[in-house]
Coordinates of C-alpha atoms and ligand atoms in Angstrom, one line a residue:
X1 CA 108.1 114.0 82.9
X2 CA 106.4 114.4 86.4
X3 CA 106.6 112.1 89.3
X4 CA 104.5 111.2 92.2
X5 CA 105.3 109.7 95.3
X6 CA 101.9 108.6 96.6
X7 CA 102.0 107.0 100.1
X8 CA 100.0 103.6 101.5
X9 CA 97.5 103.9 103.8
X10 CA 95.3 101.9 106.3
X11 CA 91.5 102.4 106.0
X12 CA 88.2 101.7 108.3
X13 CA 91.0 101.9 111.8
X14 CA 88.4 99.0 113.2
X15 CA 85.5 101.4 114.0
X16 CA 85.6 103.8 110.7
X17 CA 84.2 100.6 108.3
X18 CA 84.5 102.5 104.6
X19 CA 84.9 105.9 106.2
X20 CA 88.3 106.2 108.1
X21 CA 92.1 106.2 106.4
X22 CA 95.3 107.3 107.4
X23 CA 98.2 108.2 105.1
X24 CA 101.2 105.8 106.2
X25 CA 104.9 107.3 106.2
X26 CA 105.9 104.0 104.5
X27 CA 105.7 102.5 101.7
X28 CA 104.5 104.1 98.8
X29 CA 104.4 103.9 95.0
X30 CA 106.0 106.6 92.5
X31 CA 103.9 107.2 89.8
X32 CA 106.1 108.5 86.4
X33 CA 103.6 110.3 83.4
X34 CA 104.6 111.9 80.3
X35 CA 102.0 112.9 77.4
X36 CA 101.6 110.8 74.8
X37 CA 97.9 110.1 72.5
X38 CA 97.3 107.0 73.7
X39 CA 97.5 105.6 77.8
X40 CA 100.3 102.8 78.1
X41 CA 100.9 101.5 81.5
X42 CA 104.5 99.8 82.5
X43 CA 105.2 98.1 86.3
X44 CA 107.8 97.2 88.5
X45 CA 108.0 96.9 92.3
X46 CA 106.6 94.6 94.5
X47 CA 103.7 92.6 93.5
X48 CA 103.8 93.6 89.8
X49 CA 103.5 90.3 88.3
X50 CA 100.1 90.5 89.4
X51 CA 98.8 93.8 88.5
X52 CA 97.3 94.1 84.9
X53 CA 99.3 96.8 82.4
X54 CA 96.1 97.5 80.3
X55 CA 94.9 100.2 81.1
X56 CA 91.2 99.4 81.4
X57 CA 91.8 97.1 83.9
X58 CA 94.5 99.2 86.0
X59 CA 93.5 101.9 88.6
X60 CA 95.4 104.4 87.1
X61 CA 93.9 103.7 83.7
X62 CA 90.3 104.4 84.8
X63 CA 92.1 107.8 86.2
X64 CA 93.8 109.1 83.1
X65 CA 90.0 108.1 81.8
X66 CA 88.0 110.3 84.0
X67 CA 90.7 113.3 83.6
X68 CA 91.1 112.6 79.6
X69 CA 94.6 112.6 80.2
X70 CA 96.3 110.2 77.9
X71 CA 100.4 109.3 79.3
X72 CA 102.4 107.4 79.2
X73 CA 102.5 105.6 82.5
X74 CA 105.0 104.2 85.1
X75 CA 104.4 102.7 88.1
X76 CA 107.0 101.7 90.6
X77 CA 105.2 99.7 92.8
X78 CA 106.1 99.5 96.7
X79 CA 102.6 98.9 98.4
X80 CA 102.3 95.6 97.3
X81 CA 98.7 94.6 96.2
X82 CA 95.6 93.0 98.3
X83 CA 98.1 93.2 101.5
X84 CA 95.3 95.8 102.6
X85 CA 97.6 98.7 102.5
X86 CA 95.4 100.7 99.9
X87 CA 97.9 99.8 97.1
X88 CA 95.6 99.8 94.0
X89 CA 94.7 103.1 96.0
X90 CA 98.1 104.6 96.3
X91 CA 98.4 104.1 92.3
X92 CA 95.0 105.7 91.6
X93 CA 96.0 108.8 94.0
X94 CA 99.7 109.1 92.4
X95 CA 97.9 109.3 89.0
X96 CA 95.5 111.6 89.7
X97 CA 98.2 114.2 91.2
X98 CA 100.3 113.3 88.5
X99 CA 98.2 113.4 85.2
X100 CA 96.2 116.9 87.3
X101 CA 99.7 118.5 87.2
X102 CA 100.7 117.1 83.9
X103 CA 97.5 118.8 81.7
X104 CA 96.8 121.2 83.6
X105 CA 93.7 120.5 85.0
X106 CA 93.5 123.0 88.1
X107 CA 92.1 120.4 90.3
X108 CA 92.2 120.4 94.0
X109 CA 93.1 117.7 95.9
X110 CA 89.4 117.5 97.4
X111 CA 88.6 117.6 93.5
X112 CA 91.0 115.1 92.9
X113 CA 89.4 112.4 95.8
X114 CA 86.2 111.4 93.4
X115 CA 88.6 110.9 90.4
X116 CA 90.9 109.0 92.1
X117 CA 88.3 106.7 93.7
X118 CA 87.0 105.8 90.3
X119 CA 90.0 103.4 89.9
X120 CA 88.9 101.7 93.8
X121 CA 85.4 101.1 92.1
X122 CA 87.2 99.4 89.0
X123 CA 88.8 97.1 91.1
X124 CA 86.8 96.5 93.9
X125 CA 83.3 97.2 92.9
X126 CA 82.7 100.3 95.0
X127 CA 83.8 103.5 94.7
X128 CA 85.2 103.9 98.4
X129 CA 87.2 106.9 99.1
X130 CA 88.5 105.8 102.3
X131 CA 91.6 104.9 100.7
X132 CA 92.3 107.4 98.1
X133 CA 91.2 110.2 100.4
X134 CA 93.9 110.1 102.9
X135 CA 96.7 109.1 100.2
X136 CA 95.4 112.1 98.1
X137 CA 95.6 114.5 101.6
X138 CA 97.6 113.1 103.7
X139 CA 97.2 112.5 107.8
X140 CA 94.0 111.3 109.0
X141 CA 91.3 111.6 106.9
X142 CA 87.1 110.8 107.3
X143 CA 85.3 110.2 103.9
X144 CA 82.1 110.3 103.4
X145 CA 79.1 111.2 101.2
X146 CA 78.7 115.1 102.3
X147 CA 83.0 114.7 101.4
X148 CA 86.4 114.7 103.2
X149 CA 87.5 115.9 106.5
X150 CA 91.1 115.7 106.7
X151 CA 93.6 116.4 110.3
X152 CA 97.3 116.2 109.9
X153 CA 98.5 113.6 112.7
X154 CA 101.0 112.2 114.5
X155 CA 100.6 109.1 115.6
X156 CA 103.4 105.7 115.9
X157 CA 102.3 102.5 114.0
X158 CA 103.2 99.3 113.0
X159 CA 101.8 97.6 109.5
X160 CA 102.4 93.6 109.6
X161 CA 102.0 92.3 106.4
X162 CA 101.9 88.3 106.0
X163 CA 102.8 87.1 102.7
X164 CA 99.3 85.8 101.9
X165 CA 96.6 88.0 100.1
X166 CA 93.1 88.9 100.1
X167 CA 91.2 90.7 97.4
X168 CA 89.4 93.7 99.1
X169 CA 86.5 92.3 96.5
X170 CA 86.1 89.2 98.4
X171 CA 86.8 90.6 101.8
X172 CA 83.7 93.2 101.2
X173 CA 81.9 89.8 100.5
X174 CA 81.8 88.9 104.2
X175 CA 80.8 92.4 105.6
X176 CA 77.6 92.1 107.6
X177 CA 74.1 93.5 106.1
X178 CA 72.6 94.2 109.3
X179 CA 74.1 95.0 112.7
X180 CA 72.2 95.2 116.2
X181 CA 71.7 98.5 117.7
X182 CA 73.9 97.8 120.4
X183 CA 76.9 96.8 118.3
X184 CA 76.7 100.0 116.4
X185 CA 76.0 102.8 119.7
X186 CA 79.1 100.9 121.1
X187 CA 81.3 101.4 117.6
X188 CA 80.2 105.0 117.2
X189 CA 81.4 105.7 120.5
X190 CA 84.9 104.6 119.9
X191 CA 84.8 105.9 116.1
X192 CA 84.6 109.0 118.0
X193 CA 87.0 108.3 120.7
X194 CA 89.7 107.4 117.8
X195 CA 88.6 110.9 115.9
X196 CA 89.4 112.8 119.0
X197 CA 92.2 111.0 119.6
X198 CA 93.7 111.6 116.1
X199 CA 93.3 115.8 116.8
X200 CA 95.3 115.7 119.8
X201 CA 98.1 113.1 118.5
X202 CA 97.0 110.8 121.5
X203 CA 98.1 106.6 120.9
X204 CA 95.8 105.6 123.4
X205 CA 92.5 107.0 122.7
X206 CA 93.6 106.2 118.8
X207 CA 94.1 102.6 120.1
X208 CA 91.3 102.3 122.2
X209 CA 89.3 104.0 119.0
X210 CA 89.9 101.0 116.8
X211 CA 87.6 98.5 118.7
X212 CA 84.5 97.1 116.2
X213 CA 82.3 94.4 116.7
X214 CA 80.6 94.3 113.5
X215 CA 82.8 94.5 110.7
X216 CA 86.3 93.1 111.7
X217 CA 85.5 90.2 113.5
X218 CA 84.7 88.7 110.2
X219 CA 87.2 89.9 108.3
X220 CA 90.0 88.8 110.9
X221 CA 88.8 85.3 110.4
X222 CA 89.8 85.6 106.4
X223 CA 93.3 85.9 108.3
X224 CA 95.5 82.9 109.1
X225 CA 97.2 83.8 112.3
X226 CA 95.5 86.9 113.4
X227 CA 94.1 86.2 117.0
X228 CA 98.0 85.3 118.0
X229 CA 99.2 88.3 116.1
X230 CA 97.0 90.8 117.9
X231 CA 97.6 89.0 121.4
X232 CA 101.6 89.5 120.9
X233 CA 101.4 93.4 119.8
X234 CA 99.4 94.4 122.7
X235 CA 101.4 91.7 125.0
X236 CA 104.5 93.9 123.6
X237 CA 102.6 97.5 124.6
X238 CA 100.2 98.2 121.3
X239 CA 97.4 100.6 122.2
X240 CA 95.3 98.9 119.9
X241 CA 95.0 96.2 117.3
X242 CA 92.9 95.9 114.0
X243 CA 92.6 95.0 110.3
X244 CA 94.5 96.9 108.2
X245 CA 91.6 97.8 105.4
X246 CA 90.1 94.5 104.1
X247 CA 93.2 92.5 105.5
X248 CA 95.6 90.5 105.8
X249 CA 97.8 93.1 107.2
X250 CA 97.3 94.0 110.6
X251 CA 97.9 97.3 111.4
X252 CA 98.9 98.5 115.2
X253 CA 98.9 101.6 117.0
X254 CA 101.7 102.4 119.8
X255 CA 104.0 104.2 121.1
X256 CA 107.4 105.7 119.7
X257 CA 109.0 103.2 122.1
X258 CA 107.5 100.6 121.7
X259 CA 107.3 100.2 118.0
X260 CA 110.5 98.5 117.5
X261 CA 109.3 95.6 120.0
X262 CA 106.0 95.2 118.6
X263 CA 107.4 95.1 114.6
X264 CA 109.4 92.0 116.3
X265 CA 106.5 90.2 118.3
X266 CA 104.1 90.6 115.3
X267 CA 106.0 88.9 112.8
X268 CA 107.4 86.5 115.4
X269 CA 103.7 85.3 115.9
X270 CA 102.9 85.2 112.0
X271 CA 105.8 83.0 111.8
X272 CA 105.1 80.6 115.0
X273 CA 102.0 80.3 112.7
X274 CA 104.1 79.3 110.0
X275 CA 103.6 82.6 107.9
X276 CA 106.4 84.9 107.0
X277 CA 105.6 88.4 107.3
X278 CA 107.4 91.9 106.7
X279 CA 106.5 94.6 109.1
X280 CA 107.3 98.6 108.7
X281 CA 107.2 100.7 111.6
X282 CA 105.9 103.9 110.9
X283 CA 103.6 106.6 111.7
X284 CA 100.8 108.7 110.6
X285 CA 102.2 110.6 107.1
X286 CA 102.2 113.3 104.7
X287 CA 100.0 112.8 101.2
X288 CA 101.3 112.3 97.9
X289 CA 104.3 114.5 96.7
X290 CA 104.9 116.2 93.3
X291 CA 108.1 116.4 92.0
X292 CA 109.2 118.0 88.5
X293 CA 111.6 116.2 86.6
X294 CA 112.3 118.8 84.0
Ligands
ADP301 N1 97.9 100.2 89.9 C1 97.5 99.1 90.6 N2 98.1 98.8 91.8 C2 97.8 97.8 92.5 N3 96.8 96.9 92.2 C3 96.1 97.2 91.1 C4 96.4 98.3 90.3 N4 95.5 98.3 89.2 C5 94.7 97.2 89.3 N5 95.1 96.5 90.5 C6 94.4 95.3 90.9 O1 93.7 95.6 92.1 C7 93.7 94.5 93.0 C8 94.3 94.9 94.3 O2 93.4 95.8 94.9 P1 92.7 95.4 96.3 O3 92.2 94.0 96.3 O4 91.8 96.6 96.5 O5 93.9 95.5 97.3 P2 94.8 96.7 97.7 O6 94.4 97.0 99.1 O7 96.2 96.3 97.7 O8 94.5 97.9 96.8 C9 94.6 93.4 92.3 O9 93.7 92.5 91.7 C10 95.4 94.2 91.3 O10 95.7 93.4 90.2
LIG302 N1 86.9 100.2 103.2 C1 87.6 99.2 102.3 C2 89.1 99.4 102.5 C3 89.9 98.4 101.7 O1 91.2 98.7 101.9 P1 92.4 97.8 101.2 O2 93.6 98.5 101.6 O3 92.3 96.5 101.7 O4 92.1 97.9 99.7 C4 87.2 97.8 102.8 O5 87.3 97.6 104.0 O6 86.7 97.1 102.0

């Protein structure tokens, strides 16, 4: 048997829409796979009731698919799903490193990206990488069609997770078509400032980084509670404030000592809103870890 601790992450950072993800140092699913002729898929963990066992409908199915690697599959689930912490991601990752190892594939982990995202198109129509890639790679990562850039980084963060959900399928629903010219020279500007920032480990050009005007001003409407929520973590010293992926968590950037404070203010303004939340405070992380079990 091999297992796979494969870490949540937080993709598009405001400005990066599809491209950007960072590997979170909490939570994170372990993956268990052992041969076996046919794929069987069994859950537990947070959220489980609501993920599907078979294995055409599961991310990690479509990933055993694309690596004809039949197992017997067990998922331990602590990114719970459409929280917007990359969980069906995390899942598709831990199965690719998993089920790579496991048949000796030889893949890479820039191989492994593609593979992996083929269980993101399953579930949410597309086959974006901006999840998969940085839970594959770990650190900060930049996806796109030419492939992945990937820095390790350092950087504090908060993940405030209300106990609502939204499917990333209908939050991709509300993404503009078209955006003015202005909109996006002012987004690539601090796409790039929040790049830079990520090389050098810096929270406040990261923060600063994560402002968009296209794409998360309509996905923060899909979230009960978020204008209060944003005010609070940047009252209590948050760089910066965004969407975490397609929502409803709401991801903050900060520094080491503030992180504590701003956990507190951010679920104390999801519940003045009369939404109970759970927030981790953790940092830029490492990728998804192999273990052999014997
Ligand atoms: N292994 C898996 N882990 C989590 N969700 C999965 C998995 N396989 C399929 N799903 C489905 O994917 C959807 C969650 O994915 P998505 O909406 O993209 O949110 P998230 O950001 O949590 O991945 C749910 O409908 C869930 O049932
Ligand atoms: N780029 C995607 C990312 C979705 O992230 P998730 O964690 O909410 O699945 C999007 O914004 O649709």
């Amino acid at each position: 048997m091999l297992t796979v601790r494969a870490p949540a992450t937080s993709a598009n950072l405001g400005s990066g829409f599809d491209v950007f993800g960072v590997a979170l140092g909490a939570p994170a699913d372990v993956i268990r796979v052992e041969r076996a002729p046919e794929t069987s898929i069994t859950i537990t963990g947070a959220g489980s009731e609501y993920i599907p066992t078979d294995p055409e409908q599961n991310t990690v199915g479509a990933v055993a698919d694309a690596l004809e690697a039949p197992a017997t599959i067990r998922i331990d689930k602590g990114v719970r799903p459409s929280s917007g912490l990359g969980s069906s991601a995390a899942s598709a990752a831990g199965a690719a490193v998993a089920l790579n190892a496991l048949y000796d594939r030889g893949l890479s982990r820039e191989e492994l990206v593609p593979i992996a995202a083929e269980g993101e198109a399953l579930v949410s129509g597309e086959a974006h990488a901006d999840n998969v890639a940085p839970s594959l790679l770990g650190g900060f990562t930049i996806a796109t069609d030419d492939g992945v850039t990937q820095v390790d980084a350092s950087v504090p963060l908060v993940a405030c997770l209300p106990e609502t959900s939204v499917s990333t399928r209908d939050a991709r629903g509300v993404v503009p078509k078209t955006a003015s010219l202005e909109d996006v020279v002012d987004t690539v500007g601090h796409a790039a400032t929040l790049a830079v920032g990520m090389t050098r480990d810096d929270p406040e050009l990261v923060g600063r980084g994560l402002a968009d005007a296209i794409v998360t001003p309509e996905r923060s409407a899909l979230i009960d509670g978020y204008d209060a929520v944003r005010e609070a973590a940047l009252e209590a010293g948050a760089t910066g404030v965004t969407v975490s992926g397609a929502g409803p968590g709401v991801l903050a950037v900060c520094r080491e000592s503030d992180r504590r404070g701003i956990a507190g203010a951010m679920m104390d303004a999801f519940d003045a809103a009369g939404i109970e939340s759970r927030a981790y405070q953790t940092a830029v992380g490492e990728g998804a870890r192999l273990y052999r079990d014997g």
